[in-house]
PDB file of C-alpha atoms and ligand atoms in Angstrom:
ATOM      1  CA  UNK A   1      12.958 -34.592  92.527  1.00 46.00           C
ATOM      2  CA  UNK A   2      14.351 -32.841  89.494  1.00 48.00           C
ATOM      3  CA  UNK A   3      13.497 -29.194  88.807  1.00 47.00           C
ATOM      4  CA  UNK A   4      11.063 -28.818  85.898  1.00 50.00           C
ATOM      5  CA  UNK A   5      12.674 -27.058  82.969  1.00 52.00           C
ATOM      6  CA  UNK A   6      10.759 -25.451  80.136  1.00 55.00           C
ATOM      7  CA  UNK A   7      11.519 -27.378  77.005  1.00 65.00           C
ATOM      8  CA  UNK A   8      11.570 -25.288  73.872  1.00 75.00           C
ATOM      9  CA  UNK A   9      11.305 -27.015  70.528  1.00 89.00           C
ATOM     10  CA  UNK A  10      13.470 -25.107  68.083  1.00 95.00           C
ATOM     11  CA  UNK A  11      11.828 -23.843  64.925  1.00 97.00           C
ATOM     12  CA  UNK A  12      13.672 -23.318  61.652  1.00 98.00           C
ATOM     13  CA  UNK A  13      11.942 -21.093  59.093  1.00 98.00           C
ATOM     14  CA  UNK A  14      13.328 -20.815  55.553  1.00 98.00           C
ATOM     15  CA  UNK A  15      12.257 -17.904  53.334  1.00 98.00           C
ATOM     16  CA  UNK A  16      13.330 -17.549  49.692  1.00 97.00           C
ATOM     17  CA  UNK A  17      12.362 -15.078  47.025  1.00 94.00           C
ATOM     18  CA  UNK A  18      13.562 -12.721  44.301  1.00 92.00           C
ATOM     19  CA  UNK A  19      14.825  -9.130  44.710  1.00 86.00           C
ATOM     20  CA  UNK A  20      12.153  -6.679  45.763  1.00 85.00           C
ATOM     21  CA  UNK A  21       9.774  -9.305  47.152  1.00 89.00           C
ATOM     22  CA  UNK A  22      10.057  -7.639  50.572  1.00 89.00           C
ATOM     23  CA  UNK A  23      11.895 -10.686  51.897  1.00 94.00           C
ATOM     24  CA  UNK A  24      14.357  -8.922  54.206  1.00 95.00           C
ATOM     25  CA  UNK A  25      11.952  -6.496  55.892  1.00 95.00           C
ATOM     26  CA  UNK A  26       9.313  -9.185  56.316  1.00 97.00           C
ATOM     27  CA  UNK A  27      11.800 -11.795  57.560  1.00 98.00           C
ATOM     28  CA  UNK A  28      13.321  -9.454  60.155  1.00 98.00           C
ATOM     29  CA  UNK A  29       9.897  -8.491  61.495  1.00 98.00           C
ATOM     30  CA  UNK A  30       8.700 -12.112  61.680  1.00 98.00           C
ATOM     31  CA  UNK A  31      11.900 -13.275  63.439  1.00 98.00           C
ATOM     32  CA  UNK A  32      11.706 -10.380  65.941  1.00 98.00           C
ATOM     33  CA  UNK A  33       8.062 -11.087  66.777  1.00 97.00           C
ATOM     34  CA  UNK A  34       8.707 -14.812  67.265  1.00 97.00           C
ATOM     35  CA  UNK A  35      11.893 -14.314  69.315  1.00 97.00           C
ATOM     36  CA  UNK A  36      14.009 -16.085  66.691  1.00 98.00           C
ATOM     37  CA  UNK A  37      17.486 -15.420  65.339  1.00 98.00           C
ATOM     38  CA  UNK A  38      17.663 -14.045  61.793  1.00 98.00           C
ATOM     39  CA  UNK A  39      20.189 -14.937  59.106  1.00 98.00           C
ATOM     40  CA  UNK A  40      20.438 -12.771  55.982  1.00 98.00           C
ATOM     41  CA  UNK A  41      22.306 -15.065  53.578  1.00 98.00           C
ATOM     42  CA  UNK A  42      22.279 -12.441  50.812  1.00 97.00           C
ATOM     43  CA  UNK A  43      24.354 -10.243  53.138  1.00 98.00           C
ATOM     44  CA  UNK A  44      26.932 -13.055  53.256  1.00 98.00           C
ATOM     45  CA  UNK A  45      27.265 -13.045  49.439  1.00 98.00           C
ATOM     46  CA  UNK A  46      27.479  -9.248  49.544  1.00 98.00           C
ATOM     47  CA  UNK A  47      30.178  -9.353  52.259  1.00 98.00           C
ATOM     48  CA  UNK A  48      32.111 -11.906  50.179  1.00 98.00           C
ATOM     49  CA  UNK A  49      31.996  -9.442  47.272  1.00 98.00           C
ATOM     50  CA  UNK A  50      33.372  -6.641  49.460  1.00 98.00           C
ATOM     51  CA  UNK A  51      36.085  -8.923  50.834  1.00 98.00           C
ATOM     52  CA  UNK A  52      37.324 -10.076  47.404  1.00 98.00           C
ATOM     53  CA  UNK A  53      37.175  -6.525  46.025  1.00 98.00           C
ATOM     54  CA  UNK A  54      39.192  -5.189  48.980  1.00 97.00           C
ATOM     55  CA  UNK A  55      41.809  -7.844  48.338  1.00 98.00           C
ATOM     56  CA  UNK A  56      42.013  -6.759  44.701  1.00 98.00           C
ATOM     57  CA  UNK A  57      40.846 -10.177  43.452  1.00 98.00           C
ATOM     58  CA  UNK A  58      39.400 -10.329  39.947  1.00 98.00           C
ATOM     59  CA  UNK A  59      35.780 -11.436  40.537  1.00 98.00           C
ATOM     60  CA  UNK A  60      35.786 -13.528  37.368  1.00 97.00           C
ATOM     61  CA  UNK A  61      38.756 -15.594  38.634  1.00 98.00           C
ATOM     62  CA  UNK A  62      36.673 -18.389  40.182  1.00 98.00           C
ATOM     63  CA  UNK A  63      39.546 -20.176  41.913  1.00 98.00           C
ATOM     64  CA  UNK A  64      40.994 -17.028  43.500  1.00 98.00           C
ATOM     65  CA  UNK A  65      37.551 -15.823  44.626  1.00 98.00           C
ATOM     66  CA  UNK A  66      36.759 -19.203  46.188  1.00 98.00           C
ATOM     67  CA  UNK A  67      40.100 -19.231  48.058  1.00 98.00           C
ATOM     68  CA  UNK A  68      39.416 -15.719  49.416  1.00 98.00           C
ATOM     69  CA  UNK A  69      35.939 -16.705  50.577  1.00 98.00           C
ATOM     70  CA  UNK A  70      37.134 -19.868  52.355  1.00 98.00           C
ATOM     71  CA  UNK A  71      39.513 -17.667  54.394  1.00 98.00           C
ATOM     72  CA  UNK A  72      37.036 -14.773  54.825  1.00 98.00           C
ATOM     73  CA  UNK A  73      36.835 -13.577  58.490  1.00 98.00           C
ATOM     74  CA  UNK A  74      33.080 -12.898  58.403  1.00 98.00           C
ATOM     75  CA  UNK A  75      30.888 -12.506  61.490  1.00 98.00           C
ATOM     76  CA  UNK A  76      27.106 -12.402  61.005  1.00 98.00           C
ATOM     77  CA  UNK A  77      25.046 -10.822  63.781  1.00 98.00           C
ATOM     78  CA  UNK A  78      21.729 -12.672  64.023  1.00 98.00           C
ATOM     79  CA  UNK A  79      19.667 -10.262  66.152  1.00 98.00           C
ATOM     80  CA  UNK A  80      16.738  -9.370  63.818  1.00 98.00           C
ATOM     81  CA  UNK A  81      16.530  -5.894  65.393  1.00 97.00           C
ATOM     82  CA  UNK A  82      20.191  -5.100  64.645  1.00 96.00           C
ATOM     83  CA  UNK A  83      21.654  -7.669  62.268  1.00 96.00           C
ATOM     84  CA  UNK A  84      25.374  -6.857  61.956  1.00 94.00           C
ATOM     85  CA  UNK A  85      27.927  -7.806  59.332  1.00 98.00           C
ATOM     86  CA  UNK A  86      31.635  -7.512  60.117  1.00 98.00           C
ATOM     87  CA  UNK A  87      34.701  -8.441  58.109  1.00 98.00           C
ATOM     88  CA  UNK A  88      37.823  -8.831  60.189  1.00 97.00           C
ATOM     89  CA  UNK A  89      36.092  -6.761  62.888  1.00 96.00           C
ATOM     90  CA  UNK A  90      35.205  -3.979  60.446  1.00 97.00           C
ATOM     91  CA  UNK A  91      31.477  -3.084  60.272  1.00 98.00           C
ATOM     92  CA  UNK A  92      30.456  -3.396  56.595  1.00 98.00           C
ATOM     93  CA  UNK A  93      26.659  -3.317  57.063  1.00 97.00           C
ATOM     94  CA  UNK A  94      26.364  -0.132  54.974  1.00 96.00           C
ATOM     95  CA  UNK A  95      29.058  -0.883  52.425  1.00 97.00           C
ATOM     96  CA  UNK A  96      27.401  -4.156  51.357  1.00 97.00           C
ATOM     97  CA  UNK A  97      24.277  -2.195  50.262  1.00 93.00           C
ATOM     98  CA  UNK A  98      26.057   0.138  47.820  1.00 93.00           C
ATOM     99  CA  UNK A  99      25.073   0.087  44.136  1.00 88.00           C
ATOM    100  CA  UNK A 100      28.585  -1.100  43.216  1.00 94.00           C
ATOM    101  CA  UNK A 101      28.214  -4.178  45.415  1.00 95.00           C
ATOM    102  CA  UNK A 102      24.653  -4.836  44.172  1.00 90.00           C
ATOM    103  CA  UNK A 103      25.906  -4.718  40.596  1.00 89.00           C
ATOM    104  CA  UNK A 104      28.841  -7.085  41.236  1.00 95.00           C
ATOM    105  CA  UNK A 105      27.429  -9.599  43.734  1.00 95.00           C
ATOM    106  CA  UNK A 106      25.999 -12.068  41.183  1.00 93.00           C
ATOM    107  CA  UNK A 107      29.523 -12.771  39.928  1.00 96.00           C
ATOM    108  CA  UNK A 108      30.399 -14.065  43.378  1.00 97.00           C
ATOM    109  CA  UNK A 109      27.006 -15.691  44.048  1.00 96.00           C
ATOM    110  CA  UNK A 110      27.195 -17.764  40.822  1.00 96.00           C
ATOM    111  CA  UNK A 111      30.602 -19.206  41.809  1.00 97.00           C
ATOM    112  CA  UNK A 112      29.735 -22.769  42.882  1.00 97.00           C
ATOM    113  CA  UNK A 113      32.741 -23.154  45.206  1.00 98.00           C
ATOM    114  CA  UNK A 114      31.697 -19.947  46.990  1.00 98.00           C
ATOM    115  CA  UNK A 115      28.157 -21.319  47.325  1.00 98.00           C
ATOM    116  CA  UNK A 116      29.467 -24.545  48.880  1.00 98.00           C
ATOM    117  CA  UNK A 117      31.502 -22.604  51.471  1.00 98.00           C
ATOM    118  CA  UNK A 118      28.697 -20.210  52.369  1.00 98.00           C
ATOM    119  CA  UNK A 119      26.191 -23.063  52.530  1.00 98.00           C
ATOM    120  CA  UNK A 120      28.469 -24.762  55.086  1.00 98.00           C
ATOM    121  CA  UNK A 121      28.609 -21.585  57.202  1.00 98.00           C
ATOM    122  CA  UNK A 122      24.842 -21.035  56.891  1.00 98.00           C
ATOM    123  CA  UNK A 123      24.107 -24.575  58.088  1.00 98.00           C
ATOM    124  CA  UNK A 124      26.450 -24.043  61.010  1.00 98.00           C
ATOM    125  CA  UNK A 125      24.618 -20.824  61.970  1.00 98.00           C
ATOM    126  CA  UNK A 126      21.241 -22.593  61.735  1.00 98.00           C
ATOM    127  CA  UNK A 127      22.432 -25.553  63.829  1.00 97.00           C
ATOM    128  CA  UNK A 128      23.828 -23.225  66.515  1.00 97.00           C
ATOM    129  CA  UNK A 129      20.326 -21.781  67.021  1.00 98.00           C
ATOM    130  CA  UNK A 130      18.711 -25.205  67.451  1.00 95.00           C
ATOM    131  CA  UNK A 131      20.565 -25.686  70.718  1.00 94.00           C
ATOM    132  CA  UNK A 132      21.570 -22.217  71.967  1.00 96.00           C
ATOM    133  CA  UNK A 133      22.990 -19.156  70.239  1.00 96.00           C
ATOM    134  CA  UNK A 134      21.230 -15.786  70.128  1.00 97.00           C
ATOM    135  CA  UNK A 135      17.764 -17.366  70.372  1.00 97.00           C
ATOM    136  CA  UNK A 136      18.654 -19.639  73.290  1.00 96.00           C
ATOM    137  CA  UNK A 137      17.489 -22.624  71.252  1.00 96.00           C
ATOM    138  CA  UNK A 138      14.186 -21.114  70.079  1.00 96.00           C
ATOM    139  CA  UNK A 139      15.319 -21.268  66.477  1.00 98.00           C
ATOM    140  CA  UNK A 140      16.073 -19.147  63.460  1.00 98.00           C
ATOM    141  CA  UNK A 141      14.603 -17.648  60.329  1.00 98.00           C
ATOM    142  CA  UNK A 142      17.055 -17.795  57.415  1.00 98.00           C
ATOM    143  CA  UNK A 143      16.318 -15.972  54.160  1.00 98.00           C
ATOM    144  CA  UNK A 144      17.849 -16.075  50.693  1.00 97.00           C
ATOM    145  CA  UNK A 145      17.456 -17.801  47.346  1.00 96.00           C
ATOM    146  CA  UNK A 146      18.242 -21.445  48.110  1.00 96.00           C
ATOM    147  CA  UNK A 147      17.337 -21.866  51.772  1.00 97.00           C
ATOM    148  CA  UNK A 148      14.112 -23.840  51.174  1.00 97.00           C
ATOM    149  CA  UNK A 149      15.792 -26.081  48.598  1.00 96.00           C
ATOM    150  CA  UNK A 150      19.517 -26.483  49.376  1.00 97.00           C
ATOM    151  CA  UNK A 151      20.609 -24.969  52.695  1.00 98.00           C
ATOM    152  CA  UNK A 152      17.694 -26.088  54.898  1.00 98.00           C
ATOM    153  CA  UNK A 153      15.333 -28.302  52.880  1.00 97.00           C
ATOM    154  CA  UNK A 154      14.442 -29.909  56.240  1.00 97.00           C
ATOM    155  CA  UNK A 155      13.251 -26.589  57.749  1.00 98.00           C
ATOM    156  CA  UNK A 156       9.982 -26.768  59.714  1.00 97.00           C
ATOM    157  CA  UNK A 157       8.443 -23.963  57.643  1.00 98.00           C
ATOM    158  CA  UNK A 158       9.456 -23.255  54.038  1.00 98.00           C
ATOM    159  CA  UNK A 159       8.106 -20.156  52.312  1.00 98.00           C
ATOM    160  CA  UNK A 160       8.610 -18.616  48.886  1.00 97.00           C
ATOM    161  CA  UNK A 161       7.825 -14.904  49.027  1.00 97.00           C
ATOM    162  CA  UNK A 162       6.950 -13.634  45.571  1.00 95.00           C
ATOM    163  CA  UNK A 163       5.615 -10.420  44.042  1.00 94.00           C
ATOM    164  CA  UNK A 164       4.797  -9.305  40.519  1.00 93.00           C
ATOM    165  CA  UNK A 165       7.619  -7.791  38.473  1.00 91.00           C
ATOM    166  CA  UNK A 166       5.866  -4.415  38.614  1.00 91.00           C
ATOM    167  CA  UNK A 167       5.595  -4.471  42.431  1.00 92.00           C
ATOM    168  CA  UNK A 168       9.213  -5.573  42.830  1.00 92.00           C
ATOM    169  CA  UNK A 169      10.541  -2.821  40.566  1.00 91.00           C
ATOM    170  CA  UNK A 170       8.425  -0.200  42.330  1.00 90.00           C
ATOM    171  CA  UNK A 171       9.637  -1.260  45.791  1.00 88.00           C
ATOM    172  CA  UNK A 172      13.294  -1.364  44.800  1.00 85.00           C
ATOM    173  CA  UNK A 173      13.006   2.076  43.135  1.00 88.00           C
ATOM    174  CA  UNK A 174      11.545   3.476  46.364  1.00 87.00           C
ATOM    175  CA  UNK A 175      14.337   1.859  48.414  1.00 82.00           C
ATOM    176  CA  UNK A 176      17.198   2.988  46.213  1.00 80.00           C
ATOM    177  CA  UNK A 177      15.973   6.291  44.738  1.00 82.00           C
ATOM    178  CA  UNK A 178      13.281   7.320  47.194  1.00 84.00           C
ATOM    179  CA  UNK A 179      10.790   7.554  44.300  1.00 82.00           C
ATOM    180  CA  UNK A 180       8.788   5.193  42.122  1.00 82.00           C
ATOM    181  CA  UNK A 181       8.257   7.354  39.017  1.00 86.00           C
ATOM    182  CA  UNK A 182       8.973   5.940  35.555  1.00 86.00           C
ATOM    183  CA  UNK A 183      12.642   6.976  35.458  1.00 86.00           C
ATOM    184  CA  UNK A 184      13.410   5.600  38.932  1.00 84.00           C
ATOM    185  CA  UNK A 185      11.737   2.307  38.012  1.00 84.00           C
ATOM    186  CA  UNK A 186      13.756   2.157  34.785  1.00 84.00           C
ATOM    187  CA  UNK A 187      16.982   2.829  36.696  1.00 81.00           C
ATOM    188  CA  UNK A 188      16.408  -0.186  38.969  1.00 84.00           C
ATOM    189  CA  UNK A 189      15.409  -2.528  36.153  1.00 85.00           C
ATOM    190  CA  UNK A 190      18.946  -3.832  35.601  1.00 77.00           C
ATOM    191  CA  UNK A 191      19.604  -4.283  39.316  1.00 76.00           C
ATOM    192  CA  UNK A 192      16.446  -6.279  39.886  1.00 84.00           C
ATOM    193  CA  UNK A 193      15.770  -8.224  36.695  1.00 87.00           C
ATOM    194  CA  UNK A 194      19.290  -8.819  35.375  1.00 85.00           C
ATOM    195  CA  UNK A 195      20.458  -9.890  38.828  1.00 84.00           C
ATOM    196  CA  UNK A 196      17.541 -12.295  39.296  1.00 86.00           C
ATOM    197  CA  UNK A 197      18.186 -13.751  35.851  1.00 89.00           C
ATOM    198  CA  UNK A 198      21.878 -14.327  36.706  1.00 88.00           C
ATOM    199  CA  UNK A 199      21.081 -15.679  40.173  1.00 86.00           C
ATOM    200  CA  UNK A 200      18.417 -18.008  38.760  1.00 88.00           C
ATOM    201  CA  UNK A 201      21.144 -19.878  36.861  1.00 90.00           C
ATOM    202  CA  UNK A 202      22.338 -21.374  40.177  1.00 89.00           C
ATOM    203  CA  UNK A 203      19.257 -21.383  42.444  1.00 86.00           C
ATOM    204  CA  UNK A 204      15.638 -22.082  41.798  1.00 85.00           C
ATOM    205  CA  UNK A 205      13.630 -19.356  43.557  1.00 85.00           C
ATOM    206  CA  UNK A 206      10.987 -18.412  41.008  1.00 83.00           C
ATOM    207  CA  UNK A 207       8.663 -21.371  41.498  1.00 86.00           C
ATOM    208  CA  UNK A 208       7.973 -23.026  44.851  1.00 88.00           C
ATOM    209  CA  UNK A 209       9.560 -26.460  45.286  1.00 89.00           C
ATOM    210  CA  UNK A 210       7.452 -29.341  46.668  1.00 91.00           C
ATOM    211  CA  UNK A 211       6.261 -28.594  50.186  1.00 93.00           C
ATOM    212  CA  UNK A 212       7.122 -24.879  49.956  1.00 96.00           C
ATOM    213  CA  UNK A 213       4.245 -22.438  50.621  1.00 97.00           C
ATOM    214  CA  UNK A 214       4.006 -19.415  48.299  1.00 96.00           C
ATOM    215  CA  UNK A 215       3.089 -16.030  49.780  1.00 97.00           C
ATOM    216  CA  UNK A 216       2.407 -13.423  47.083  1.00 96.00           C
ATOM    217  CA  UNK A 217       3.017  -9.906  48.432  1.00 95.00           C
ATOM    218  CA  UNK A 218       2.099  -7.981  45.222  1.00 95.00           C
ATOM    219  CA  UNK A 219      -1.035  -6.476  46.749  1.00 95.00           C
ATOM    220  CA  UNK A 220       0.013  -6.523  50.406  1.00 95.00           C
ATOM    221  CA  UNK A 221       1.809  -3.859  52.420  1.00 93.00           C
ATOM    222  CA  UNK A 222       4.604  -4.759  54.835  1.00 94.00           C
ATOM    223  CA  UNK A 223       2.341  -5.401  57.835  1.00 97.00           C
ATOM    224  CA  UNK A 224      -0.080  -7.506  55.790  1.00 97.00           C
ATOM    225  CA  UNK A 225       2.805  -9.584  54.423  1.00 97.00           C
ATOM    226  CA  UNK A 226       4.215 -10.103  57.932  1.00 98.00           C
ATOM    227  CA  UNK A 227       0.743 -11.262  59.049  1.00 98.00           C
ATOM    228  CA  UNK A 228       0.486 -13.631  56.073  1.00 98.00           C
ATOM    229  CA  UNK A 229       3.865 -15.219  56.881  1.00 98.00           C
ATOM    230  CA  UNK A 230       3.001 -15.466  60.598  1.00 98.00           C
ATOM    231  CA  UNK A 231      -0.232 -17.231  59.611  1.00 97.00           C
ATOM    232  CA  UNK A 232       1.728 -19.838  57.622  1.00 97.00           C
ATOM    233  CA  UNK A 233       4.100 -20.359  60.579  1.00 97.00           C
ATOM    234  CA  UNK A 234       1.171 -20.721  63.014  1.00 96.00           C
ATOM    235  CA  UNK A 235      -0.572 -23.126  60.671  1.00 95.00           C
ATOM    236  CA  UNK A 236       2.442 -25.399  60.273  1.00 93.00           C
ATOM    237  CA  UNK A 237       4.009 -25.252  63.761  1.00 94.00           C
ATOM    238  CA  UNK A 238       1.358 -23.801  66.078  1.00 90.00           C
ATOM    239  CA  UNK A 239       3.867 -21.080  66.997  1.00 88.00           C
ATOM    240  CA  UNK A 240       2.279 -17.634  67.425  1.00 88.00           C
ATOM    241  CA  UNK A 241       3.526 -14.255  68.637  1.00 87.00           C
ATOM    242  CA  UNK A 242       1.551 -14.891  71.847  1.00 77.00           C
ATOM    243  CA  UNK A 243       3.237 -18.255  72.441  1.00 80.00           C
ATOM    244  CA  UNK A 244       6.594 -16.626  71.607  1.00 79.00           C
ATOM    245  CA  UNK A 245       6.203 -13.903  74.232  1.00 73.00           C
ATOM    246  CA  UNK A 246       5.013 -16.287  76.946  1.00 66.00           C
ATOM    247  CA  UNK A 247       7.810 -18.842  76.392  1.00 59.00           C
TER     248      UNK A 247
HETATM  249  O1   DC B 301      18.971 -10.765  48.774  1.00 89.45           O
HETATM  250  P1   DC B 301      20.164  -9.920  48.342  1.00 89.45           P
HETATM  251  O2   DC B 301      19.859  -8.914  47.255  1.00 89.45           O
HETATM  252  O3   DC B 301      20.868  -9.253  49.492  1.00 89.45           O
HETATM  253  O4   DC B 301      21.195 -10.987  47.747  1.00 89.45           O
HETATM  254  C1   DC B 301      22.468 -10.626  47.293  1.00 89.45           C
HETATM  255  C2   DC B 301      22.916 -11.568  46.189  1.00 89.45           C
HETATM  256  O5   DC B 301      23.230 -12.860  46.682  1.00 89.45           O
HETATM  257  C3   DC B 301      21.917 -11.752  45.061  1.00 89.45           C
HETATM  258  O6   DC B 301      22.627 -11.628  43.835  1.00 89.45           O
HETATM  259  C4   DC B 301      21.409 -13.159  45.232  1.00 89.45           C
HETATM  260  C5   DC B 301      22.510 -13.861  45.955  1.00 89.45           C
HETATM  261  N1   DC B 301      22.040 -14.858  46.915  1.00 89.45           N
HETATM  262  C6   DC B 301      22.151 -16.188  46.587  1.00 89.45           C
HETATM  263  O7   DC B 301      22.585 -16.506  45.480  1.00 89.45           O
HETATM  264  N2   DC B 301      21.783 -17.140  47.484  1.00 89.45           N
HETATM  265  C7   DC B 301      21.303 -16.791  48.687  1.00 89.45           C
HETATM  266  N3   DC B 301      20.952 -17.736  49.566  1.00 89.45           N
HETATM  267  C8   DC B 301      21.154 -15.419  49.029  1.00 89.45           C
HETATM  268  C9   DC B 301      21.519 -14.465  48.106  1.00 89.45           C
END
């Protein structure tokens, strides 16, 4: 008689949204509670920016940037409690969050050859978690701008996390400047709105595509947004934090 094995059906959750929607904090918390791997695809575009800059490549030279990114020795850690980003073994998790990188990243993210290469790597990371990887085959939550539409349009759960412009500016000001007064909000305006405008030329993340569920976090705090996303996941897949911890 064969030994019974517990069969886990992998779950792939795709979350897209603009800057300041709370996407990263919410996605990490949801992945951790469900025992899933977590892939921050924005961090991959940021790491690509650091890599090309370190190599002295002119970010507006599309061909040179694409060649650098194809050869980029990037490792993405997918533990939602400590997601790591290393370039050639060098930990760049902090460097990718600097204002200089935030200001430059759209130049790299709007390069279509870069997008093709990173999409390939993102699909590979998602596929690895369907059968093994960090999650042991439980699955993955991947977040970005084009996950629901281009990278994983076949994901089991597809969510667009939105928030009003005012809420997004306030959150980003708090993150970057530690304050949300008028001058801090003004100082983040370029980072948030200009970047979203540039990024929207290559990905559609402002309106939900067919089959994508919108969660509006404008009037929700972090915990309430996490609960709202978990409710969508439970509704679509039946997966809950209780079923995750007993699996
Ligand atoms: O989410 P973030 O701020 O870390 O994203 C960094 C940049 O990468 C931002 O300019 C949007 C872009 N991006 C993208 O074009 N596609 C993705 N899947 C993720 C991020």
